[in-house]
Amino acid sequence: MSDTSLRGKVAVIGIGLSAVGKVPGRSPLSLAAEAASKALADAGLDKSKVDGVLSSHAFASPFHRFSVAFSEYFGIRPTFSNTLQVSGATAATMFGIGAAAIHGGLAKVVLLTAADSLMTGLTPDLALRSLTESRDQQYEMPFGIPVANTFAMTAHRHMKEFGTTPEQLAEVAVVHRRHAARTPGAQQTTPISSADVLNSPMVTTPYHKLDCSLISDGGAAFVLTSAEHAQELGIEKPVYILGCGECYTHEHIFLMPSLTMTGAVESSQRAYAMAGYGPTDMDVAGIYDCFTGTVIMMLEDLGFCRKGEGGPFVADGQMSYGGQIPSNTHGGLLSFAHSGMPGSLFHFHEVIAQLRGQCGARQVEGAELGLVHSLGAGFATNATTVLGTRGAL
């Protein structure tokens, strides 16, 4: 492996979550600060040790430079800072860029933190408008096409090409809700059946309400440093960033190269190659689940099953405990919480906690290697991260 590879060079030494779900009276900055304080306490570090901050944009916040506004709010003065925006893929890019900054000497301790208050900070009309206005102003916004419709198009094509059924889509939601029932603080824990999903109101065909992710408040934070510094600090069980990969295939849905194969193929292959492991080596996964069909396509494109076999894979129980790849064991965006661009950070928190063996009743026994995949904008942006407790080879 090349000296320039990030494999095992950077460790995650602290993780933190804010309250999630419906959290009234709290700004995105406040939620991000809560998560950051918990992550630093988990790492055993004072905030004065942080010299790098990465964050994402928040829809319910007026700050375009959220990382800078956060630093002022939190009382720190970093010498490396950026606010990233590649839609839902932003979470995984934060880990890659944070690791690169540390490996390149731009910072010693990087704090990743992001939050939003989509549930209580925006009215439903404003939430929909923010998603719609994120589309192209010339070709897509005039027709009122929100992000949900673009994902629905891909699901329709997958169903037509491979025979994926509404029942298989519904099973994705059922599995996530079952996982959330084991997770303290999850937004939705009431058990649901496939019939419940199929009988819930139609949002945009083929997606019913329970096929769609939640709208939530909440944030997460992580502390990154070099593997050497983690050892100097006496961190008992650091989780290492082993591989990172990204891929950006299009901006407009009508220019998506394929409606059934995404940039996750490329991003995951890059992450696997850097890590030196493949999909069959993964013990646990966090897979972006904005819609049920998204999960089915990602299980295929990330290499956990063949293209077109994602529906039967889920129906056979392969993404839950005892299956090939336990995924979204916290309940995911479908049942734990989804606060917009920070949403996939909840996947990172869960996978890292699993690798640390801290998940109690939902623990995946013996988990040592994990994958998190983040995506957004109608599959336009894809980013994959491989994490593990094994360090560098």
Coordinates of C-alpha atoms in Angstrom, one line a residue:
M1 CA 0.0 0.0 0.0
S2 CA 1.4 3.4 -1.0
D3 CA 2.7 5.7 1.7
T4 CA 0.1 8.3 0.5
S5 CA -2.8 6.0 1.3
L6 CA -5.0 7.0 4.3
R7 CA -5.4 3.4 5.4
G8 CA -5.1 3.2 9.1
K9 CA -3.4 6.6 9.4
V10 CA -6.3 8.3 11.2
A11 CA -8.4 7.2 14.1
V12 CA -11.9 8.1 15.3
I13 CA -11.4 8.7 19.1
G14 CA -14.7 10.3 20.1
I15 CA -18.3 10.1 19.1
G16 CA -21.4 12.0 20.2
L17 CA -25.1 12.4 19.4
S18 CA -27.5 15.2 20.3
A19 CA -31.1 14.5 21.1
V20 CA -32.9 13.5 17.9
G21 CA -36.5 13.4 16.6
K22 CA -38.6 16.4 17.7
V23 CA -36.3 18.7 19.7
P24 CA -38.2 22.1 19.9
G25 CA -36.4 25.3 20.7
R26 CA -33.0 24.2 19.6
S27 CA -31.1 25.7 16.7
P28 CA -28.8 23.6 14.5
L29 CA -25.8 25.3 16.2
S30 CA -27.1 24.3 19.6
L31 CA -27.6 20.7 18.5
A32 CA -24.2 20.5 16.9
A33 CA -22.6 21.9 20.0
E34 CA -24.3 19.3 22.1
A35 CA -23.0 16.5 19.9
A36 CA -19.5 18.0 19.8
S37 CA -19.3 18.3 23.6
K38 CA -20.3 14.6 24.0
A39 CA -17.7 13.6 21.3
L40 CA -14.9 15.5 23.0
A41 CA -15.9 14.1 26.4
D42 CA -15.9 10.6 24.9
A43 CA -12.3 11.3 23.6
G44 CA -11.2 12.8 26.9
L45 CA -10.1 16.0 25.2
D46 CA -10.7 19.7 26.0
K47 CA -12.2 21.7 23.1
S48 CA -9.0 23.9 23.1
K49 CA -7.2 20.9 21.5
V50 CA -9.4 21.1 18.4
D51 CA -7.6 22.8 15.5
G52 CA -9.8 21.6 12.6
V53 CA -13.5 21.7 12.1
L54 CA -15.6 20.3 9.2
S55 CA -19.3 20.6 9.0
S56 CA -22.2 20.7 6.5
H57 CA -24.8 23.3 5.6
A58 CA -28.0 23.3 7.6
F59 CA -31.4 24.1 6.0
A60 CA -32.8 25.7 9.2
S61 CA -29.7 27.9 9.7
P62 CA -28.9 31.2 8.0
F63 CA -25.1 30.5 8.1
H64 CA -23.5 29.6 4.8
R65 CA -20.2 29.1 6.6
F66 CA -21.6 26.8 9.2
S67 CA -18.3 25.5 10.4
V68 CA -17.1 29.0 11.1
A69 CA -20.3 30.0 12.8
F70 CA -20.1 26.8 14.9
S71 CA -16.6 27.6 16.0
E72 CA -17.6 31.0 17.2
Y73 CA -20.6 29.6 19.0
F74 CA -18.5 26.8 20.5
G75 CA -15.7 29.0 21.6
I76 CA -12.8 27.7 19.5
R77 CA -10.5 29.1 16.8
P78 CA -9.5 26.4 14.4
T79 CA -6.7 26.8 11.8
F80 CA -8.5 24.4 9.4
S81 CA -12.2 24.7 8.6
N82 CA -14.7 24.0 5.9
T83 CA -18.4 23.7 5.3
L84 CA -19.1 20.9 2.8
Q85 CA -22.1 20.4 0.5
V86 CA -22.5 17.3 -1.7
S87 CA -26.0 16.6 -0.4
G88 CA -26.5 13.3 1.5
A89 CA -23.0 12.2 0.6
T90 CA -21.5 15.0 2.7
A91 CA -21.1 12.8 5.9
A92 CA -18.7 10.3 4.3
T93 CA -16.8 13.1 2.5
M94 CA -16.2 14.7 6.0
F95 CA -14.4 11.6 7.1
G96 CA -12.3 11.4 4.0
I97 CA -11.3 15.1 4.0
G98 CA -10.8 15.1 7.8
A99 CA -8.4 12.2 7.5
A100 CA -6.6 13.8 4.6
A101 CA -6.2 17.0 6.5
I102 CA -4.6 15.2 9.4
H103 CA -2.4 13.0 7.2
G104 CA -1.3 16.1 5.3
G105 CA -0.4 18.1 8.4
L106 CA -3.2 20.7 8.1
A107 CA -4.6 19.8 11.5
K108 CA -3.9 17.5 14.5
V109 CA -7.4 17.1 16.0
V110 CA -10.3 17.5 13.6
L111 CA -13.9 17.8 14.9
L112 CA -16.6 16.7 12.5
T113 CA -20.0 18.1 13.5
A114 CA -23.3 18.8 11.8
A115 CA -26.9 19.2 12.8
D116 CA -30.2 20.5 11.5
S117 CA -33.7 21.1 12.8
L118 CA -35.8 20.1 9.9
M119 CA -38.8 19.1 12.1
T120 CA -39.2 22.1 14.3
G121 CA -37.0 24.7 12.6
L122 CA -38.9 24.6 9.3
T123 CA -42.6 24.5 8.3
P124 CA -43.5 21.6 6.0
D125 CA -43.8 24.1 3.1
L126 CA -40.4 25.5 3.7
A127 CA -38.9 22.0 4.1
L128 CA -40.3 21.0 0.7
R129 CA -39.3 24.2 -0.9
S130 CA -35.7 23.9 0.4
L131 CA -35.5 20.4 -1.2
T132 CA -37.1 21.6 -4.5
E133 CA -34.9 24.7 -4.8
S134 CA -31.9 22.5 -4.5
R135 CA -32.7 21.2 -8.0
D136 CA -31.5 22.9 -11.2
Q137 CA -33.1 26.3 -11.6
Q138 CA -33.3 26.0 -15.4
Y139 CA -34.5 22.4 -16.2
E140 CA -35.9 20.8 -13.0
M141 CA -37.2 23.4 -10.6
P142 CA -39.7 25.0 -13.1
F143 CA -41.5 21.6 -13.2
G144 CA -41.5 21.3 -9.4
I145 CA -39.5 18.1 -9.2
P146 CA -38.3 17.5 -5.6
V147 CA -35.7 15.0 -4.7
A148 CA -38.3 12.3 -3.7
N149 CA -39.5 12.1 -7.3
T150 CA -36.0 11.5 -8.7
F151 CA -35.5 8.6 -6.3
A152 CA -38.9 7.3 -7.3
M153 CA -37.9 7.2 -10.9
T154 CA -35.0 4.9 -10.1
A155 CA -37.2 2.6 -8.1
H156 CA -39.7 2.3 -10.9
R157 CA -36.9 1.3 -13.3
H158 CA -35.5 -1.2 -10.9
M159 CA -38.9 -2.8 -10.5
K160 CA -39.4 -3.0 -14.2
E161 CA -35.9 -4.4 -15.0
F162 CA -35.5 -6.8 -12.2
G163 CA -39.0 -7.6 -10.9
T164 CA -38.5 -5.9 -7.5
T165 CA -41.9 -5.9 -5.7
P166 CA -43.6 -3.4 -3.4
E167 CA -43.6 -6.1 -0.8
Q168 CA -39.8 -6.3 -1.0
L169 CA -39.6 -2.5 -0.6
A170 CA -41.9 -2.7 2.4
E171 CA -39.7 -5.3 4.0
V172 CA -36.9 -2.8 4.1
A173 CA -39.0 -0.5 6.3
V174 CA -40.1 -3.3 8.5
V175 CA -36.5 -4.4 9.2
H176 CA -35.5 -0.8 10.0
R177 CA -38.3 -0.4 12.4
R178 CA -37.4 -3.7 14.1
H179 CA -33.9 -2.4 14.5
A180 CA -35.0 0.9 15.9
A181 CA -37.0 -0.9 18.6
R182 CA -33.7 -1.9 20.1
T183 CA -32.3 1.6 20.0
P184 CA -32.7 4.0 22.9
G185 CA -33.8 7.5 21.6
A186 CA -35.0 6.4 18.2
Q187 CA -37.7 8.6 16.8
Q188 CA -40.0 5.7 15.7
T189 CA -40.1 2.4 17.4
T190 CA -43.7 1.2 17.0
P191 CA -43.6 -2.2 15.1
I192 CA -44.9 -2.1 11.6
S193 CA -45.8 -4.9 9.1
S194 CA -45.5 -5.0 5.3
A195 CA -49.2 -4.4 5.1
D196 CA -48.8 -1.3 7.2
V197 CA -46.3 0.1 4.8
L198 CA -48.4 -0.8 1.7
N199 CA -51.5 0.7 3.2
S200 CA -49.8 4.0 4.3
P201 CA -50.6 7.0 2.1
M202 CA -49.0 7.2 -1.3
V203 CA -46.3 9.9 -1.5
T204 CA -44.9 9.4 -5.0
T205 CA -45.2 6.1 -6.8
P206 CA -44.0 3.5 -5.9
Y207 CA -43.3 5.0 -2.5
H208 CA -45.8 5.1 0.4
K209 CA -45.3 7.2 3.5
L210 CA -43.6 4.4 5.4
D211 CA -41.2 3.8 2.4
C212 CA -39.8 7.3 3.1
S213 CA -37.3 8.5 5.6
L214 CA -38.3 10.6 8.6
I215 CA -38.1 14.4 9.1
S216 CA -36.1 15.1 12.3
D217 CA -34.0 17.4 14.4
G218 CA -30.6 16.3 15.5
G219 CA -26.9 16.2 15.0
A220 CA -23.7 14.1 15.5
A221 CA -20.0 14.8 16.0
F222 CA -16.8 12.9 15.8
V223 CA -13.2 13.5 16.9
L224 CA -10.4 12.5 14.5
T225 CA -6.6 12.4 15.1
S226 CA -3.6 10.5 13.8
A227 CA -3.2 6.9 14.8
E228 CA 0.1 7.9 16.5
H229 CA -1.6 10.6 18.6
A230 CA -4.5 8.3 19.5
Q231 CA -1.8 5.9 20.9
E232 CA -0.1 8.8 22.8
L233 CA -3.5 9.7 24.3
G234 CA -4.0 6.1 25.5
I235 CA -7.3 5.6 23.6
E236 CA -8.4 2.1 24.5
K237 CA -10.1 1.1 21.3
P238 CA -9.7 3.5 18.4
V239 CA -11.6 2.9 15.2
Y240 CA -9.5 3.5 12.2
I241 CA -10.4 5.0 8.8
L242 CA -9.3 2.3 6.5
G243 CA -10.6 3.3 3.1
C244 CA -12.5 6.2 1.4
G245 CA -14.0 6.6 -2.0
E246 CA -16.2 9.0 -3.8
C247 CA -18.0 9.2 -7.2
Y248 CA -20.1 12.0 -8.8
T249 CA -21.9 10.8 -11.9
H250 CA -24.4 13.6 -12.8
E251 CA -26.3 16.7 -11.5
H252 CA -29.5 16.3 -13.4
I253 CA -31.6 13.1 -13.1
F254 CA -32.2 13.0 -16.9
L255 CA -28.4 12.7 -17.4
M256 CA -27.9 9.9 -14.9
P257 CA -25.9 7.3 -16.8
S258 CA -28.1 4.4 -15.5
L259 CA -31.2 4.5 -13.4
T260 CA -30.4 1.1 -11.8
M261 CA -26.6 1.3 -11.3
T262 CA -25.1 4.2 -9.4
G263 CA -21.8 5.8 -8.5
A264 CA -21.7 3.7 -5.4
V265 CA -20.1 0.9 -7.5
E266 CA -17.1 3.2 -8.1
S267 CA -16.9 4.8 -4.7
S268 CA -17.1 1.5 -2.9
Q269 CA -14.5 -0.1 -5.1
R270 CA -12.1 2.7 -4.3
A271 CA -12.8 2.4 -0.6
Y272 CA -12.3 -1.4 -0.6
A273 CA -9.1 -1.1 -2.6
M274 CA -7.6 1.4 -0.1
A275 CA -8.8 -0.6 2.8
G276 CA -7.5 -4.0 1.5
Y277 CA -10.9 -5.6 2.2
G278 CA -14.0 -6.4 0.2
P279 CA -17.7 -6.6 0.8
T280 CA -17.6 -10.1 2.2
D281 CA -15.2 -9.0 4.9
M282 CA -17.7 -6.4 6.3
D283 CA -19.3 -7.3 9.6
V284 CA -21.8 -4.4 9.8
A285 CA -22.9 -1.6 7.5
G286 CA -24.6 1.8 7.5
I287 CA -26.4 2.3 4.2
Y288 CA -28.1 5.5 3.3
D289 CA -31.9 4.8 3.4
C290 CA -33.7 7.9 2.4
F291 CA -36.2 5.5 0.7
T292 CA -36.7 1.8 0.8
G293 CA -35.7 1.2 -2.8
T294 CA -32.5 3.1 -2.2
V295 CA -31.3 0.4 0.2
I296 CA -32.0 -2.4 -2.2
M297 CA -30.0 -0.7 -5.0
M298 CA -27.1 0.1 -2.6
L299 CA -26.9 -3.5 -1.3
E300 CA -26.3 -4.4 -4.9
D301 CA -23.9 -1.6 -5.9
L302 CA -21.8 -2.0 -2.7
G303 CA -21.3 -5.7 -3.6
F304 CA -23.3 -7.4 -1.0
C305 CA -25.5 -9.1 -3.6
R306 CA -25.7 -9.2 -7.4
K307 CA -27.5 -6.6 -9.4
G308 CA -31.2 -7.2 -9.4
E309 CA -31.1 -9.5 -6.3
G310 CA -31.5 -6.8 -3.7
G311 CA -35.2 -7.4 -3.2
P312 CA -34.9 -11.2 -2.5
F313 CA -31.8 -10.4 -0.4
V314 CA -33.8 -8.2 2.0
A315 CA -36.8 -10.6 2.0
D316 CA -34.5 -13.4 3.0
G317 CA -33.3 -11.5 6.1
Q318 CA -29.8 -10.9 4.8
M319 CA -29.6 -7.3 6.1
S320 CA -30.5 -8.0 9.7
Y321 CA -29.0 -10.0 12.5
G322 CA -28.0 -13.5 11.5
G323 CA -27.9 -12.4 7.8
Q324 CA -25.0 -11.7 5.6
I325 CA -24.6 -8.0 6.4
P326 CA -26.5 -6.5 9.4
S327 CA -27.3 -3.0 8.2
N328 CA -28.6 0.2 9.9
T329 CA -28.9 -1.6 13.2
H330 CA -30.0 1.7 14.9
G331 CA -33.0 2.0 12.6
G332 CA -31.5 4.2 10.0
L333 CA -33.1 7.3 8.4
L334 CA -36.3 5.4 8.1
S335 CA -36.9 4.9 11.8
F336 CA -34.0 6.3 13.9
A337 CA -33.9 9.9 12.6
H338 CA -33.1 11.9 9.5
S339 CA -32.1 15.6 9.9
G340 CA -31.0 16.2 6.3
M341 CA -27.3 16.3 5.4
P342 CA -26.2 15.3 8.9
G343 CA -28.5 12.2 8.6
S344 CA -25.8 9.8 7.5
L345 CA -23.6 10.8 10.4
F346 CA -26.1 8.8 12.5
H347 CA -25.0 5.8 10.4
F348 CA -21.3 6.5 11.2
H349 CA -22.1 6.8 14.9
E350 CA -23.9 3.5 14.9
V351 CA -21.2 1.6 12.9
I352 CA -18.4 3.0 15.1
A353 CA -20.3 2.1 18.3
Q354 CA -20.8 -1.4 16.9
L355 CA -17.1 -1.7 16.2
R356 CA -16.4 -0.6 19.8
G357 CA -18.8 -3.2 21.1
Q358 CA -21.0 -0.6 22.7
C359 CA -24.5 -1.4 21.3
G360 CA -25.9 -3.6 24.0
A361 CA -29.0 -5.4 22.9
R362 CA -28.4 -4.6 19.3
Q363 CA -24.7 -5.5 19.2
V364 CA -23.4 -7.4 16.2
E365 CA -21.2 -10.0 17.8
G366 CA -17.5 -9.8 16.9
A367 CA -17.8 -6.8 14.6
E368 CA -14.4 -5.6 13.6
L369 CA -14.9 -4.1 10.1
G370 CA -17.7 -1.8 9.0
L371 CA -18.8 0.2 6.0
V372 CA -20.8 3.4 5.7
H373 CA -22.2 4.6 2.4
S374 CA -23.6 8.1 2.0
L375 CA -25.4 9.4 -1.1
G376 CA -27.6 12.2 -2.2
A377 CA -29.3 14.3 -4.9
G378 CA -31.0 11.4 -6.8
F379 CA -27.9 9.3 -6.6
A380 CA -25.8 12.1 -8.1
T381 CA -23.3 12.0 -5.2
N382 CA -21.8 8.9 -3.6
A383 CA -19.2 8.4 -0.9
T384 CA -18.1 5.3 0.9
T385 CA -16.0 4.8 4.0
V386 CA -14.5 1.5 5.4
L387 CA -13.8 1.5 9.2
G388 CA -12.2 -1.0 11.4
T389 CA -10.5 -1.8 14.7
R390 CA -7.5 -3.6 13.1
G391 CA -5.4 -0.6 12.1
A392 CA -2.8 -0.6 9.3
L393 CA -1.6 -3.9 7.8

